[in-house]
């Protein structure tokens, strides 16, 4: 089998930023395309650093949550610059996952936002109004006064909060270099996700197998722990043709899936999240999700069982911590946001005295027979400018490099919608070397 791209899609059928007061399609803002842009840029950055494809995971949803918090404080050209990437009126509501109608443990999705604010602006009326807006729009958003005079102490406090929220998965999100005496604000979002498969893999059927991976850019066969399960509940969200093998594996929640996508040509992993691929006739993730969820496609899987083989994998946060400033400034063209002279976050303090001085992210993921555990955290620091049934069976073996996303679709107007550009993307990444994913 050739190069595979495995897409864990946590937000599956139609999640997007939705007004907390009105879950209607008219209030939705497409997030999936923004997530694809981030995935493509992050992949290119890591490929350039390593000189070849490598494993990674990140959380578009966590990054976009912090971006949305900063957006609420922006004004003038800075606001317009940020809106060109993602325009929204409200912070995204945190989906409520439920195992109703399913056996097993209920899925867990916990997301908490915190604003660390320097003592000297904690009582600024503009800041109080800004914090009030974030709290009203984000049910898990709180503000905490802090001194940044001692960078190590401030970093330790922020990291302690993140470690607590991620259940000790992420312990060193920020360093003393990310904050300092001129820091006035740090926006933090921490997320923990745990969900069981609707149809768990049988641990006794897991056995050693071969993963056709990439190591230092060269094809290599690697030994892997291959899990096996037969998915019986049709219709299945899947697509199999001479260009791609793809399937959505359901979690113990009606709206939560892991998407697996394996292009026949491994080179398409590079372009799977590039929107230009659609124009060039190449595979594009969002088009695949829509096609997989189409009535025509799902109808083809009625009465079919799927024998799925999937390698276990795990990526930790130590190797998946990313400085986001080069991506947003250089790749996405947000120059003024990080410019000490041009940035305008006057809705936070009442003056044009803040700019984004640090923007970091970390994530991890573990996939086994029972389900998935994934955590993430993002921090954005703002500094004062300064002075600085018996049925046909289809076999699907996931045995090569893959990209992954976790996608979720909340119901809209009481209906679960098919996946598309409004999906929330919680986590996104790729596995090219299973030997390095343990």
Coordinates of C-alpha atoms in Angstrom, one line a residue:
X1 CA 0.0 0.0 0.0
X2 CA 1.3 3.5 -0.7
X3 CA 1.6 6.7 1.2
X4 CA -1.4 7.3 3.5
X5 CA -2.9 10.2 5.0
X6 CA -4.8 9.6 8.1
X7 CA -7.2 12.2 9.1
X8 CA -8.5 12.2 12.5
X9 CA -11.4 14.4 12.3
X10 CA -12.9 15.4 15.6
X11 CA -15.4 17.8 14.2
X12 CA -17.1 15.7 11.7
X13 CA -20.2 16.8 10.2
X14 CA -20.7 20.5 10.5
X15 CA -19.0 22.5 13.2
X16 CA -18.1 26.1 13.0
X17 CA -18.1 29.2 15.1
X18 CA -21.7 29.7 16.1
X19 CA -23.4 32.4 18.1
X20 CA -24.0 31.1 21.6
X21 CA -27.5 32.5 21.5
X22 CA -28.5 31.1 18.2
X23 CA -27.4 27.8 16.7
X24 CA -28.4 28.5 13.2
X25 CA -26.6 27.9 9.9
X26 CA -26.7 31.6 9.1
X27 CA -24.5 32.4 12.1
X28 CA -21.8 29.9 11.2
X29 CA -18.3 31.0 10.2
X30 CA -16.2 28.4 8.2
X31 CA -13.4 27.2 10.4
X32 CA -12.2 24.2 8.4
X33 CA -10.5 26.2 5.7
X34 CA -8.7 28.3 8.3
X35 CA -7.6 25.0 10.0
X36 CA -6.4 23.7 6.6
X37 CA -4.3 26.9 6.1
X38 CA -2.7 26.4 9.5
X39 CA -2.0 22.7 8.8
X40 CA -0.4 23.4 5.4
X41 CA 1.8 26.2 6.9
X42 CA 2.8 24.2 9.9
X43 CA 3.7 21.2 7.8
X44 CA 5.8 23.3 5.5
X45 CA 7.7 24.9 8.4
X46 CA 8.4 21.5 10.0
X47 CA 9.4 20.0 6.7
X48 CA 11.8 22.8 6.0
X49 CA 13.4 22.5 9.5
X50 CA 13.8 18.7 9.4
X51 CA 14.6 18.5 5.7
X52 CA 11.8 15.9 5.2
X53 CA 8.3 15.0 6.3
X54 CA 7.9 14.2 10.0
X55 CA 5.2 13.4 12.5
X56 CA 3.3 16.2 14.2
X57 CA 0.1 17.1 15.9
X58 CA -1.5 20.5 16.7
X59 CA -4.9 21.8 17.6
X60 CA -6.4 24.3 15.1
X61 CA -9.4 24.8 17.5
X62 CA -7.1 25.8 20.4
X63 CA -5.1 28.2 18.2
X64 CA -8.2 29.7 16.7
X65 CA -9.8 30.2 20.2
X66 CA -6.9 32.3 21.3
X67 CA -6.8 34.1 18.0
X68 CA -10.5 34.9 18.5
X69 CA -9.8 36.2 21.9
X70 CA -7.2 38.6 20.6
X71 CA -9.4 39.6 17.7
X72 CA -12.0 40.9 20.2
X73 CA -9.4 43.4 21.3
X74 CA -8.1 44.5 17.9
X75 CA -9.0 47.7 16.0
X76 CA -8.2 49.6 12.8
X77 CA -5.7 48.0 10.3
X78 CA -4.8 45.3 12.8
X79 CA -8.4 44.1 13.0
X80 CA -8.8 44.1 9.3
X81 CA -5.6 42.2 8.9
X82 CA -6.8 39.5 11.3
X83 CA -10.3 39.4 9.8
X84 CA -8.8 38.6 6.4
X85 CA -7.8 35.3 7.9
X86 CA -10.8 34.6 10.0
X87 CA -13.8 36.9 10.6
X88 CA -16.2 36.1 13.4
X89 CA -18.5 37.9 15.8
X90 CA -18.4 35.5 18.8
X91 CA -16.0 33.2 20.6
X92 CA -16.8 29.6 19.6
X93 CA -19.0 27.8 22.1
X94 CA -17.5 24.6 23.5
X95 CA -19.5 21.6 22.2
X96 CA -21.4 19.4 24.6
X97 CA -20.4 15.8 23.9
X98 CA -22.8 13.0 24.9
X99 CA -22.8 9.2 25.0
X100 CA -26.6 9.0 25.1
X101 CA -27.6 6.0 23.1
X102 CA -24.1 4.5 23.3
X103 CA -22.5 2.0 25.7
X104 CA -19.4 2.9 27.6
X105 CA -17.9 6.0 29.2
X106 CA -19.2 9.4 28.2
X107 CA -16.7 11.4 26.0
X108 CA -14.9 14.2 27.8
X109 CA -14.2 17.6 26.3
X110 CA -12.9 20.3 28.7
X111 CA -11.7 23.7 27.5
X112 CA -10.8 26.6 29.7
X113 CA -9.6 30.1 28.7
X114 CA -7.7 32.4 31.0
X115 CA -6.5 35.9 30.7
X116 CA -3.4 36.6 32.7
X117 CA -3.3 40.4 33.1
X118 CA -0.6 42.6 34.7
X119 CA -1.6 44.3 37.9
X120 CA -1.3 47.8 36.5
X121 CA -4.1 47.3 33.9
X122 CA -6.3 44.8 35.8
X123 CA -8.5 47.7 36.8
X124 CA -8.4 49.6 33.5
X125 CA -12.0 50.1 32.4
X126 CA -11.2 49.2 28.8
X127 CA -9.7 45.9 30.0
X128 CA -12.6 45.2 32.3
X129 CA -15.0 45.7 29.4
X130 CA -12.9 43.5 27.2
X131 CA -12.7 40.7 29.9
X132 CA -16.4 41.0 30.4
X133 CA -17.1 40.4 26.7
X134 CA -14.9 37.4 26.6
X135 CA -16.5 35.9 29.7
X136 CA -20.0 36.5 28.4
X137 CA -19.1 34.8 25.1
X138 CA -16.9 32.0 26.5
X139 CA -18.5 30.2 29.4
X140 CA -15.1 29.0 30.6
X141 CA -13.2 32.3 30.4
X142 CA -11.7 33.9 33.4
X143 CA -9.2 36.7 34.2
X144 CA -6.4 36.6 36.8
X145 CA -4.1 39.4 37.9
X146 CA -0.4 38.6 37.8
X147 CA 2.9 40.3 38.0
X148 CA 5.3 39.7 35.1
X149 CA 8.3 41.4 36.8
X150 CA 9.7 38.0 37.6
X151 CA 9.5 36.0 34.3
X152 CA 10.3 32.6 35.8
X153 CA 7.6 33.0 38.4
X154 CA 5.0 34.1 35.9
X155 CA 5.9 31.3 33.5
X156 CA 5.6 28.8 36.3
X157 CA 2.2 30.0 37.2
X158 CA 0.9 29.8 33.7
X159 CA 2.4 26.4 33.1
X160 CA 0.9 25.1 36.4
X161 CA -2.6 26.2 35.2
X162 CA -2.0 24.5 31.8
X163 CA -0.7 21.3 33.4
X164 CA -3.8 21.1 35.6
X165 CA -6.2 21.6 32.8
X166 CA -4.5 19.1 30.5
X167 CA -4.1 16.6 33.3
X168 CA -0.3 16.9 33.3
X169 CA 0.1 16.2 29.6
X170 CA 1.5 19.7 28.8
X171 CA 3.8 21.1 31.5
X172 CA 6.1 23.6 29.8
X173 CA 4.0 25.6 27.4
X174 CA 5.7 29.0 28.0
X175 CA 9.3 29.8 29.0
X176 CA 10.6 32.9 30.8
X177 CA 11.6 34.2 27.4
X178 CA 7.9 34.3 26.4
X179 CA 7.1 36.8 29.1
X180 CA 8.9 39.7 30.8
X181 CA 8.5 43.0 32.7
X182 CA 6.9 44.7 29.8
X183 CA 4.3 41.9 29.3
X184 CA 0.8 43.1 30.1
X185 CA -1.4 40.2 28.9
X186 CA -1.2 36.5 28.2
X187 CA -4.2 34.8 26.6
X188 CA -4.3 31.1 27.3
X189 CA -6.6 28.3 26.2
X190 CA -6.1 24.7 27.4
X191 CA -8.1 21.7 26.2
X192 CA -8.5 18.1 27.2
X193 CA -10.3 15.5 25.0
X194 CA -11.0 11.8 25.7
X195 CA -13.4 9.6 23.8
X196 CA -13.9 5.9 23.4
X197 CA -14.7 4.3 20.0
X198 CA -18.3 3.5 19.3
X199 CA -16.9 0.1 18.2
X200 CA -13.6 -0.5 20.2
X201 CA -10.8 -2.4 18.6
X202 CA -10.2 -5.9 20.2
X203 CA -6.9 -5.7 22.2
X204 CA -6.4 -9.4 21.7
X205 CA -6.4 -9.0 18.0
X206 CA -3.7 -6.3 18.0
X207 CA -0.6 -7.8 16.4
X208 CA 2.7 -6.8 14.9
X209 CA 2.5 -5.7 11.3
X210 CA 4.2 -3.5 8.7
X211 CA 3.8 0.2 8.3
X212 CA 5.2 1.5 5.0
X213 CA 6.5 4.8 6.3
X214 CA 9.0 7.5 5.6
X215 CA 12.2 8.2 7.5
X216 CA 14.4 11.1 6.5
X217 CA 12.3 11.4 3.4
X218 CA 13.0 7.9 2.2
X219 CA 10.5 5.0 2.1
X220 CA 11.0 2.4 4.9
X221 CA 9.1 -0.5 6.3
X222 CA 8.6 -0.3 10.0
X223 CA 7.2 -2.7 12.6
X224 CA 3.9 -1.4 14.2
X225 CA 1.2 -2.6 16.5
X226 CA -1.7 -3.0 14.2
X227 CA -5.2 -2.8 15.6
X228 CA -8.2 -4.5 14.0
X229 CA -12.0 -3.9 14.2
X230 CA -15.0 -4.8 12.0
X231 CA -17.4 -1.8 11.7
X232 CA -20.9 -3.1 11.2
X233 CA -23.2 -0.2 11.6
X234 CA -23.9 1.1 8.1
X235 CA -24.0 3.5 6.4
X236 CA -20.3 4.2 6.7
X237 CA -18.7 7.6 5.9
X238 CA -16.0 6.3 3.6
X239 CA -14.5 6.7 0.1
X240 CA -12.4 4.2 -1.7
X241 CA -11.1 4.6 -5.3
X242 CA -7.8 4.5 -7.2
X243 CA -6.7 7.8 -5.7
X244 CA -7.6 7.5 -2.1
X245 CA -8.8 5.3 0.8
X246 CA -10.8 7.3 3.4
X247 CA -13.1 6.4 6.3
X248 CA -14.6 8.2 9.4
X249 CA -14.4 6.1 12.6
X250 CA -17.2 7.0 15.0
X251 CA -16.5 7.8 18.6
X252 CA -19.0 7.2 21.5
X253 CA -20.8 10.4 20.5
X254 CA -23.1 10.9 17.5
X255 CA -21.2 13.9 16.2
X256 CA -17.5 13.0 16.7
X257 CA -15.3 11.0 14.3
X258 CA -11.8 10.3 13.4
X259 CA -11.2 10.7 9.7
X260 CA -8.6 8.5 8.0
X261 CA -7.4 9.5 4.6
X262 CA -4.7 7.7 2.7
X263 CA -3.8 9.0 -0.8
X264 CA -2.4 6.4 -3.2
X265 CA 0.4 8.9 -4.1
X266 CA 2.2 9.8 -0.9
X267 CA 3.3 13.1 -2.5
X268 CA -0.3 14.3 -2.1
X269 CA 0.2 14.5 1.7
X270 CA 2.1 17.7 1.1
X271 CA -0.9 19.3 -0.7
X272 CA -3.8 17.7 1.0
X273 CA -4.5 20.8 3.1
X274 CA -3.5 23.4 0.4
X275 CA -6.7 25.1 -1.0
X276 CA -4.9 25.5 -4.4
X277 CA -5.1 21.7 -4.7
X278 CA -8.8 22.0 -5.5
X279 CA -8.1 24.2 -8.5
X280 CA -5.3 22.0 -9.6
X281 CA -7.4 18.8 -9.5
X282 CA -5.5 17.3 -6.5
X283 CA -6.9 15.8 -3.4
X284 CA -8.1 18.5 -0.9
X285 CA -9.2 17.5 2.6
X286 CA -12.3 19.6 2.8
X287 CA -13.6 18.4 -0.6
X288 CA -13.0 14.8 0.5
X289 CA -15.0 15.3 3.7
X290 CA -17.9 16.7 1.8
X291 CA -17.8 13.9 -0.7
X292 CA -17.6 11.3 2.0
X293 CA -20.7 12.7 3.7
X294 CA -22.7 13.0 0.5
X295 CA -26.0 11.0 0.3
X296 CA -24.7 9.3 -2.8
X297 CA -21.5 8.1 -1.2
X298 CA -23.0 6.9 2.1
X299 CA -25.8 5.1 0.2
X300 CA -23.1 2.9 -1.4
X301 CA -22.0 1.6 2.0
X302 CA -25.4 0.3 3.1
X303 CA -25.2 -3.3 4.2
X304 CA -21.5 -3.3 4.1
X305 CA -19.1 -4.3 6.9
X306 CA -15.7 -2.8 7.1
X307 CA -12.7 -4.7 8.4
X308 CA -10.4 -1.9 9.4
X309 CA -6.7 -2.1 10.3
X310 CA -5.0 0.9 12.0
X311 CA -1.7 1.3 13.7
X312 CA -1.6 2.5 17.3
X313 CA 0.3 5.8 17.7
X314 CA 1.3 8.4 20.2
X315 CA 2.8 11.9 19.8
X316 CA 3.9 13.9 22.9
X317 CA 3.9 17.6 23.5
X318 CA 7.6 17.9 24.0
X319 CA 8.2 17.4 20.2
X320 CA 5.0 19.3 19.3
X321 CA 5.6 22.7 20.7
X322 CA 5.5 25.4 18.1
X323 CA 6.3 29.1 17.8
X324 CA 3.3 30.4 15.8
X325 CA 4.6 33.9 15.1
X326 CA 6.5 33.0 11.9
X327 CA 3.4 31.2 10.6
X328 CA 1.0 34.1 11.3
X329 CA 3.5 36.9 10.4
X330 CA 5.4 35.5 7.5
X331 CA 3.1 32.9 6.0
X332 CA -0.3 34.5 6.6
X333 CA 0.9 38.1 6.3
X334 CA -0.2 39.5 9.6
X335 CA 2.5 42.1 9.9
X336 CA 1.0 44.7 12.2
X337 CA -0.2 42.3 14.8
X338 CA 3.5 41.7 15.8
X339 CA 4.8 45.2 15.1
X340 CA 5.4 47.2 18.2
X341 CA 4.8 50.5 16.3
X342 CA 1.8 49.5 14.2
X343 CA -0.3 47.0 16.3
X344 CA -3.7 48.3 17.5
X345 CA -5.3 46.4 20.4
X346 CA -6.8 49.6 21.8
X347 CA -10.1 47.8 22.7
X348 CA -8.1 46.1 25.5
X349 CA -6.4 49.2 27.1
X350 CA -7.8 52.2 25.4
X351 CA -4.5 53.0 23.8
X352 CA -2.3 51.6 21.0
X353 CA 0.3 50.4 23.5
X354 CA 0.2 46.6 23.0
X355 CA 1.5 44.2 20.4
X356 CA 1.8 40.4 20.2
X357 CA 5.2 39.5 21.5
X358 CA 4.8 35.7 21.8
X359 CA 2.5 33.1 20.4
X360 CA 3.1 29.4 21.3
X361 CA 1.2 26.2 21.1
X362 CA 1.7 22.6 22.2
X363 CA -0.4 19.4 21.7
X364 CA -0.3 15.6 22.1
X365 CA -2.4 12.7 21.0
X366 CA -2.6 8.9 21.8
X367 CA -4.7 6.5 19.8
X368 CA -5.2 2.9 21.0
X369 CA -7.8 0.1 21.0
X370 CA -10.1 1.9 23.4
X371 CA -10.2 5.4 21.8
X372 CA -8.3 8.7 21.8
X373 CA -6.8 11.1 24.3
X374 CA -5.6 14.4 23.0
X375 CA -4.6 17.6 24.8
X376 CA -3.5 21.1 23.7
X377 CA -2.7 24.5 24.9
X378 CA -2.0 27.9 23.3
X379 CA -0.7 31.1 24.8
X380 CA -0.4 34.6 23.3
X381 CA 1.6 37.2 25.1
X382 CA 1.0 40.9 24.6
X383 CA 3.8 43.4 25.5
X384 CA 3.9 47.1 25.9
X385 CA 5.6 48.8 23.0
X386 CA 8.6 50.3 24.4
X387 CA 10.7 51.4 24.8
X388 CA 10.0 46.9 23.5
X389 CA -24.9 -7.5 9.1
X390 CA -23.9 -10.8 6.9
X391 CA -22.8 -8.4 4.3
X392 CA -20.1 -7.6 1.8
X393 CA -17.0 -6.7 3.7
X394 CA -14.4 -4.1 2.7
X395 CA -10.9 -4.3 4.1
X396 CA -9.1 -1.1 4.8
X397 CA -5.5 -1.3 6.0
X398 CA -3.9 1.9 7.3
X399 CA -0.2 1.0 6.9
X400 CA 1.5 4.1 5.5
X401 CA 2.2 7.8 6.4
X402 CA -0.9 9.7 7.2
X403 CA -2.2 13.1 8.2
X404 CA -4.8 13.3 11.0
X405 CA -7.5 15.6 12.3
X406 CA -10.1 15.4 15.0
X407 CA -13.4 17.1 13.7
X408 CA -16.7 17.6 15.5
X409 CA -20.1 18.7 14.2
X410 CA -22.6 20.2 16.6
X411 CA -26.3 20.0 15.5
X412 CA -27.6 23.1 13.7
X413 CA -31.3 23.9 14.1
X414 CA -31.6 20.6 15.7
X415 CA -30.1 18.7 12.8
X416 CA -26.7 17.0 12.4
X417 CA -25.3 18.3 9.1
X418 CA -22.9 16.6 6.8
X419 CA -19.2 17.6 7.1
X420 CA -18.0 20.6 5.2
X421 CA -16.4 24.0 5.5
X422 CA -18.1 24.8 8.8
X423 CA -16.5 21.9 10.7
X424 CA -14.6 22.6 13.9
X425 CA -11.1 21.1 13.7
X426 CA -9.9 20.2 17.2
X427 CA -6.6 18.5 16.3
X428 CA -4.6 18.1 13.1
X429 CA -1.3 16.5 12.3
X430 CA 0.5 13.6 10.5
X431 CA 2.3 10.4 11.1
X432 CA 5.1 9.4 8.6
X433 CA 7.3 7.3 10.9
X434 CA 5.4 5.0 13.2
X435 CA 8.8 4.1 14.8
X436 CA 8.9 7.6 16.2
X437 CA 5.2 7.6 17.4
X438 CA 5.4 5.6 20.6

